Amino acid sequence: DAGVTQSPTHLIKTRGQQVTLRCSPISGHKSVSWYQQVLGQGPQFIFQYYEKEERGRGNFPDRFSARQFPNYSSELNVNALLLGDSALYLCASSLFGGEGGELFFGEGSRLTVL
Amino acid sequence: QKEVEQNSGPLSVPEGAIASLNCTYSDRGSQSFFWYRQYSGKSPELIMSIYSNGDKEDGRFTAQLNKASQYVSLLIRDSQPSDSATYLCAVNEGGGAQKLVFGQGTRLTINP
C-alpha cells in the first residue's frame, strides 16, 4: 500500500513569494496534519484537518493556510515567504482524527527560501 | 506552552547492548505518547505508541510510561548499527485535536 505522498520533494523560493505544498494521505485515512521541522529540532504542529474541517491550528502566522479536499488530500499554502520559513514540511495522515490516533509521516517537502 | 524534554545526546551505545532513551513532558493531562525514529535526511517513522502506565513491548523495542512522574522511555535491546538515528518523543497535547508536541530528539549512535 502506498504511504503518505508529498509533492514537491524539494523547492527553492525567494523572499516574498508564495508556495503550495501537496499531500495525499494513506488510503482510508481521513485525517491530515502538517508539521514544520527546522534542522536540529523536532517537528512543530501547524494544522490538522479531519473530514475536510480544521481540527487544530498551531502557533503559526496567518501567512500559513491549509485545506482538505473531498478525497482527503490536502494543501498547505505559505504566503509572503521569509527566510525563516526554510524547513522540512511534513504531512502526516491518521485513520481517525482523535487524540489517540497514530500519525504516519510522508517524506516531506524541503523548502529553501533565499 | 506545553513542553517535551529529551536529552539531545549524542548517546553512544555498543552493538548488542541496551539503549535507553528518556523523555519528560509538562502536561499532566496528556494521554497519548509516541516514539518516532528519524534517519538523517528522512522523515519520522513511528516505532511505538503507548497510552497506559507500564511497559509495552514490540520486538526489540519496549516503551515505558509513568504518568505520575510524567516520563516516557524507550528501550532498544540488542542494539544494531541500523538503530543509529535520532529518536523523537511526541506527546499529544489533547484538546480534541491530534496535536503532537515533539521533543528535540536524542541522537543515538550504535558502535560496532
Tab-separated table of C-alpha atoms in Angstrom:
chain	number	residue	atom	x	y	z
A	1	ASP	CA	0.000	0.000	0.000
A	2	ALA	CA	1.191	3.499	-0.765
A	3	GLY	CA	2.159	5.598	2.194
A	4	VAL	CA	1.686	9.322	2.574
A	5	THR	CA	2.865	11.068	-0.578
A	6	GLN	CA	4.014	14.667	-0.725
A	7	SER	CA	4.987	16.969	-3.549
A	8	PRO	CA	7.203	18.614	-4.458
A	9	THR	CA	10.074	16.961	-2.598
A	10	HIS	CA	12.381	19.956	-2.903
A	11	LEU	CA	11.788	23.549	-3.884
A	12	ILE	CA	13.582	26.855	-3.789
A	13	LYS	CA	11.753	30.168	-3.479
A	14	THR	CA	12.738	33.758	-2.845
A	15	ARG	CA	11.521	36.016	-0.077
A	16	GLY	CA	8.020	37.340	-0.612
A	17	GLN	CA	6.933	34.528	-2.910
A	18	GLN	CA	4.147	32.079	-2.232
A	19	VAL	CA	4.315	28.291	-2.088
A	20	THR	CA	1.789	25.451	-2.208
A	21	LEU	CA	2.650	22.022	-0.866
A	22	ARG	CA	0.531	18.963	-1.557
A	23	CYS	CA	-0.195	15.787	0.366
A	24	SER	CA	-2.096	12.576	-0.304
A	25	PRO	CA	-2.873	10.514	2.789
A	26	ILE	CA	-2.717	6.759	3.160
A	27	SER	CA	-5.768	5.193	1.529
A	28	GLY	CA	-8.637	5.155	4.006
A	29	HIS	CA	-7.130	7.803	6.279
A	30	LYS	CA	-9.348	10.808	6.822
A	31	SER	CA	-7.100	12.999	8.942
A	32	VAL	CA	-4.197	15.037	7.603
A	33	SER	CA	-1.803	17.113	9.680
A	34	TRP	CA	1.019	19.440	8.716
A	35	TYR	CA	4.250	19.944	10.634
A	36	GLN	CA	7.289	22.151	10.139
A	37	GLN	CA	10.708	20.782	11.058
A	38	VAL	CA	13.670	23.106	11.247
A	39	LEU	CA	17.116	21.493	11.198
A	40	GLY	CA	18.103	20.120	14.588
A	41	GLN	CA	14.638	20.416	16.127
A	42	GLY	CA	11.567	18.272	16.465
A	43	PRO	CA	8.585	18.862	14.172
A	44	GLN	CA	6.162	21.655	15.105
A	45	PHE	CA	2.420	21.345	14.582
A	46	ILE	CA	0.871	23.666	12.006
A	47	PHE	CA	-2.609	22.311	11.182
A	48	GLN	CA	-4.858	19.294	11.457
A	49	TYR	CA	-7.792	18.601	9.133
A	50	TYR	CA	-10.336	15.851	9.602
A	51	GLU	CA	-13.238	15.218	7.257
A	52	LYS	CA	-12.393	18.471	5.486
A	53	GLU	CA	-12.691	20.601	8.608
A	54	GLU	CA	-9.921	22.276	10.557
A	55	ARG	CA	-9.477	20.487	13.858
A	56	GLY	CA	-6.457	22.304	15.182
A	57	ARG	CA	-4.072	25.123	14.434
A	58	GLY	CA	-0.604	25.656	15.816
A	59	ASN	CA	1.197	28.851	16.680
A	60	PHE	CA	1.946	29.998	13.133
A	61	PRO	CA	1.121	33.341	11.485
A	62	ASP	CA	-1.825	33.834	9.169
A	63	ARG	CA	0.552	33.568	6.216
A	64	PHE	CA	0.106	29.823	6.680
A	65	SER	CA	-3.155	28.299	5.487
A	66	ALA	CA	-4.355	24.861	4.511
A	67	ARG	CA	-7.333	22.970	3.241
A	68	GLN	CA	-8.500	19.408	2.774
A	69	PHE	CA	-10.316	18.186	-0.299
A	70	PRO	CA	-13.215	15.702	-0.619
A	71	ASN	CA	-10.715	12.937	-1.470
A	72	TYR	CA	-8.901	13.766	1.827
A	73	SER	CA	-5.798	15.120	0.110
A	74	SER	CA	-4.536	18.412	1.444
A	75	GLU	CA	-2.632	21.544	0.500
A	76	LEU	CA	-0.529	23.809	2.672
A	77	ASN	CA	-0.051	27.375	1.454
A	78	VAL	CA	2.511	29.815	2.734
A	79	ASN	CA	2.372	33.438	1.560
A	80	ALA	CA	4.976	36.195	1.736
A	81	LEU	CA	7.817	33.777	2.375
A	82	LEU	CA	10.501	34.696	4.891
A	83	LEU	CA	13.995	33.265	5.227
A	84	GLY	CA	12.863	31.633	8.451
A	85	ASP	CA	10.286	29.566	6.598
A	86	SER	CA	13.091	27.397	5.242
A	87	ALA	CA	12.371	23.961	6.672
A	88	LEU	CA	11.165	20.450	6.007
A	89	TYR	CA	7.380	20.444	5.779
A	90	LEU	CA	5.886	17.162	6.830
A	91	CYS	CA	2.429	15.839	6.151
A	92	ALA	CA	1.034	13.079	8.340
A	93	SER	CA	-2.120	11.058	7.978
A	94	SER	CA	-4.146	9.169	10.520
A	95	LEU	CA	-7.067	6.786	10.297
A	96	PHE	CA	-9.032	8.682	12.894
A	97	GLY	CA	-8.997	12.306	13.904
A	98	GLY	CA	-8.998	11.841	17.669
A	99	GLU	CA	-6.228	12.384	20.165
A	100	GLY	CA	-5.043	8.787	20.310
A	101	GLY	CA	-4.577	8.315	16.593
A	102	GLU	CA	-1.197	7.233	15.285
A	103	LEU	CA	0.327	9.612	12.753
A	104	PHE	CA	2.263	8.369	9.742
A	105	PHE	CA	4.508	10.862	8.009
A	106	GLY	CA	5.332	11.375	4.375
A	107	GLU	CA	8.871	12.030	3.157
A	108	GLY	CA	8.349	15.763	3.357
A	109	SER	CA	8.818	18.803	1.168
A	110	ARG	CA	12.095	20.592	1.752
A	111	LEU	CA	11.643	24.319	1.231
A	112	THR	CA	14.566	26.688	0.872
A	113	VAL	CA	13.840	30.414	0.901
A	114	LEU	CA	16.608	32.659	-0.490
B	1	GLN	CA	3.479	26.303	26.458
B	2	LYS	CA	3.407	22.538	26.824
B	3	GLU	CA	6.872	21.037	26.650
B	4	VAL	CA	8.539	17.743	25.892
B	5	GLU	CA	12.135	17.374	27.005
B	6	GLN	CA	14.742	14.956	25.727
B	7	ASN	CA	18.477	14.751	26.163
B	8	SER	CA	19.812	15.743	22.748
B	9	GLY	CA	22.779	13.387	23.065
B	10	PRO	CA	24.650	12.100	21.271
B	11	LEU	CA	24.128	8.807	23.067
B	12	SER	CA	26.699	6.207	22.157
B	13	VAL	CA	25.975	2.512	22.816
B	14	PRO	CA	27.991	-0.574	21.828
B	15	GLU	CA	26.413	-3.052	19.449
B	16	GLY	CA	24.383	-5.677	21.260
B	17	ALA	CA	23.809	-3.535	24.354
B	18	ILE	CA	20.584	-1.943	25.567
B	19	ALA	CA	19.957	1.664	24.532
B	20	SER	CA	17.791	3.675	26.918
B	21	LEU	CA	16.110	6.873	25.754
B	22	ASN	CA	14.170	9.128	28.092
B	23	CYS	CA	11.578	11.854	27.752
B	24	THR	CA	9.671	14.041	30.190
B	25	TYR	CA	6.567	16.090	29.476
B	26	SER	CA	4.903	19.017	31.184
B	27	ASP	CA	1.174	18.450	30.589
B	28	ARG	CA	-0.169	16.140	33.273
B	29	GLY	CA	-3.379	15.683	31.259
B	30	SER	CA	-1.651	14.090	28.249
B	31	GLN	CA	-2.968	10.651	27.350
B	32	SER	CA	-1.172	9.601	24.158
B	33	PHE	CA	2.572	9.110	23.723
B	34	PHE	CA	4.656	8.153	20.727
B	35	TRP	CA	8.236	7.334	19.763
B	36	TYR	CA	9.483	8.097	16.271
B	37	ARG	CA	12.798	7.227	14.637
B	38	GLN	CA	14.291	9.652	12.130
B	39	TYR	CA	17.281	8.844	9.982
B	40	SER	CA	19.354	11.760	8.750
B	41	GLY	CA	17.611	13.478	5.854
B	42	LYS	CA	14.484	11.337	6.187
B	43	SER	CA	11.068	11.793	7.752
B	44	PRO	CA	9.989	10.467	11.183
B	45	GLU	CA	8.896	6.831	11.299
B	46	LEU	CA	6.515	5.647	14.020
B	47	ILE	CA	8.048	2.990	16.276
B	48	MET	CA	5.714	2.755	19.239
B	49	SER	CA	2.601	4.250	20.719
B	50	ILE	CA	1.694	3.904	24.391
B	51	TYR	CA	-1.366	5.077	26.256
B	52	SER	CA	-1.367	3.291	29.638
B	53	ASN	CA	1.073	3.188	32.527
B	54	GLY	CA	3.550	0.345	32.355
B	55	ASP	CA	5.508	-1.372	29.623
B	56	LYS	CA	4.639	-2.118	26.009
B	57	GLU	CA	6.904	-4.410	24.037
B	58	ASP	CA	7.275	-4.792	20.275
B	59	GLY	CA	10.176	-6.905	19.140
B	60	ARG	CA	13.418	-5.359	20.359
B	61	PHE	CA	11.629	-2.176	21.466
B	62	THR	CA	9.968	-1.538	24.821
B	63	ALA	CA	8.162	1.676	25.666
B	64	GLN	CA	7.604	2.572	29.302
B	65	LEU	CA	5.122	5.125	30.592
B	66	ASN	CA	4.803	6.621	34.062
B	67	LYS	CA	2.090	9.275	34.107
B	68	ALA	CA	2.589	10.115	37.785
B	69	SER	CA	6.211	11.064	37.116
B	70	GLN	CA	5.420	12.396	33.629
B	71	TYR	CA	8.066	10.444	31.807
B	72	VAL	CA	8.208	8.090	28.870
B	73	SER	CA	11.158	5.940	27.925
B	74	LEU	CA	12.194	3.699	25.050
B	75	LEU	CA	14.474	0.719	25.457
B	76	ILE	CA	16.162	-0.880	22.471
B	77	ARG	CA	17.534	-4.343	23.189
B	78	ASP	CA	20.335	-5.972	21.211
B	79	SER	CA	21.170	-2.635	19.584
B	80	GLN	CA	22.244	-2.788	15.940
B	81	PRO	CA	24.192	-0.241	13.872
B	82	SER	CA	20.986	0.238	11.845
B	83	ASP	CA	19.372	1.643	15.013
B	84	SER	CA	21.659	4.680	14.753
B	85	ALA	CA	19.248	7.571	14.253
B	86	THR	CA	17.533	10.421	16.067
B	87	TYR	CA	14.687	9.299	18.299
B	88	LEU	CA	11.806	11.704	18.786
B	89	CYS	CA	9.410	11.562	21.706
B	90	ALA	CA	5.953	13.008	20.976
B	91	VAL	CA	3.040	13.723	23.282
B	92	ASN	CA	-0.482	14.557	22.143
B	93	GLU	CA	-1.413	17.901	23.599
B	94	GLY	CA	-5.080	16.950	23.690
B	95	GLY	CA	-7.966	19.360	23.483
B	96	GLY	CA	-9.706	17.153	20.933
B	97	ALA	CA	-7.167	17.604	18.142
B	98	GLN	CA	-4.295	15.411	17.038
B	99	LYS	CA	-1.627	17.882	18.030
B	100	LEU	CA	1.701	16.237	18.756
B	101	VAL	CA	4.292	18.143	20.725
B	102	PHE	CA	7.738	16.783	19.908
B	103	GLY	CA	10.939	16.833	21.879
B	104	GLN	CA	14.078	17.942	20.093
B	105	GLY	CA	15.182	14.325	19.701
B	106	THR	CA	18.038	12.201	21.019
B	107	ARG	CA	20.754	11.260	18.583
B	108	LEU	CA	21.722	7.626	19.106
B	109	THR	CA	24.869	6.018	17.708
B	110	ILE	CA	25.430	2.258	17.898
B	111	ASN	CA	29.107	1.391	17.713
B	112	PRO	CA	30.036	-1.922	16.041
